[in-house]
Every structure is written in structure tokens, then in C-alpha cells.
Amino acid sequence: MLDIVMQQLLPNIGKILLIIALLMLAVAI
């Protein structure tokens, strides 16, 4: 159960972190 949840969530967390990083870069510039 937990393994399935992690497999579903991890890619989404990665995308969210990427978006946050891009926003931080945009603000820094």
C-alpha cells in the first residue's frame, strides 16, 4: 500500500520542486 502511494507521489513531488525552483530563479532575476 505505502509503496504504491510513494510511487504515485514521488514523481509529482519532483515536478512541484522543479516548479518551485523555477519560480525562485524567476524571482531572483
PDB file of C-alpha atoms in Angstrom:
ATOM      1  CA  MET A   1       0.000   0.000   0.000  1.00  0.00           C
ATOM      2  CA  LEU A   2       2.596   2.544   1.090  1.00  0.00           C
ATOM      3  CA  ASP A   3       4.912   1.550  -1.766  1.00  0.00           C
ATOM      4  CA  ILE A   4       2.159   2.276  -4.303  1.00  0.00           C
ATOM      5  CA  VAL A   5       1.446   5.659  -2.710  1.00  0.00           C
ATOM      6  CA  MET A   6       5.136   6.593  -2.793  1.00  0.00           C
ATOM      7  CA  GLN A   7       5.445   5.563  -6.455  1.00  0.00           C
ATOM      8  CA  GLN A   8       2.450   7.784  -7.262  1.00  0.00           C
ATOM      9  CA  LEU A   9       3.587  10.778  -5.167  1.00  0.00           C
ATOM     10  CA  LEU A  10       7.333  10.909  -5.821  1.00  0.00           C
ATOM     11  CA  PRO A  11       7.089  11.982  -9.498  1.00  0.00           C
ATOM     12  CA  ASN A  12       4.575  14.679  -8.528  1.00  0.00           C
ATOM     13  CA  ILE A  13       6.826  15.929  -5.713  1.00  0.00           C
ATOM     14  CA  GLY A  14       9.676  16.134  -8.218  1.00  0.00           C
ATOM     15  CA  LYS A  15       7.544  18.240 -10.574  1.00  0.00           C
ATOM     16  CA  ILE A  16       6.453  20.526  -7.721  1.00  0.00           C
ATOM     17  CA  LEU A  17      10.086  21.009  -6.605  1.00  0.00           C
ATOM     18  CA  LEU A  18      11.071  21.825 -10.199  1.00  0.00           C
ATOM     19  CA  ILE A  19       8.295  24.433 -10.468  1.00  0.00           C
ATOM     20  CA  ILE A  20       9.299  25.981  -7.115  1.00  0.00           C
ATOM     21  CA  ALA A  21      12.957  26.101  -8.199  1.00  0.00           C
ATOM     22  CA  LEU A  22      11.988  27.828 -11.466  1.00  0.00           C
ATOM     23  CA  LEU A  23       9.834  30.348  -9.578  1.00  0.00           C
ATOM     24  CA  MET A  24      12.696  31.099  -7.172  1.00  0.00           C
ATOM     25  CA  LEU A  25      15.033  31.663 -10.144  1.00  0.00           C
ATOM     26  CA  ALA A  26      12.481  33.953 -11.802  1.00  0.00           C
ATOM     27  CA  VAL A  27      12.152  35.986  -8.586  1.00  0.00           C
ATOM     28  CA  ALA A  28      15.943  36.142  -8.131  1.00  0.00           C
ATOM     29  CA  ILE A  29      16.323  37.641 -11.623  1.00  0.00           C
TER      30      ILE A  29
END
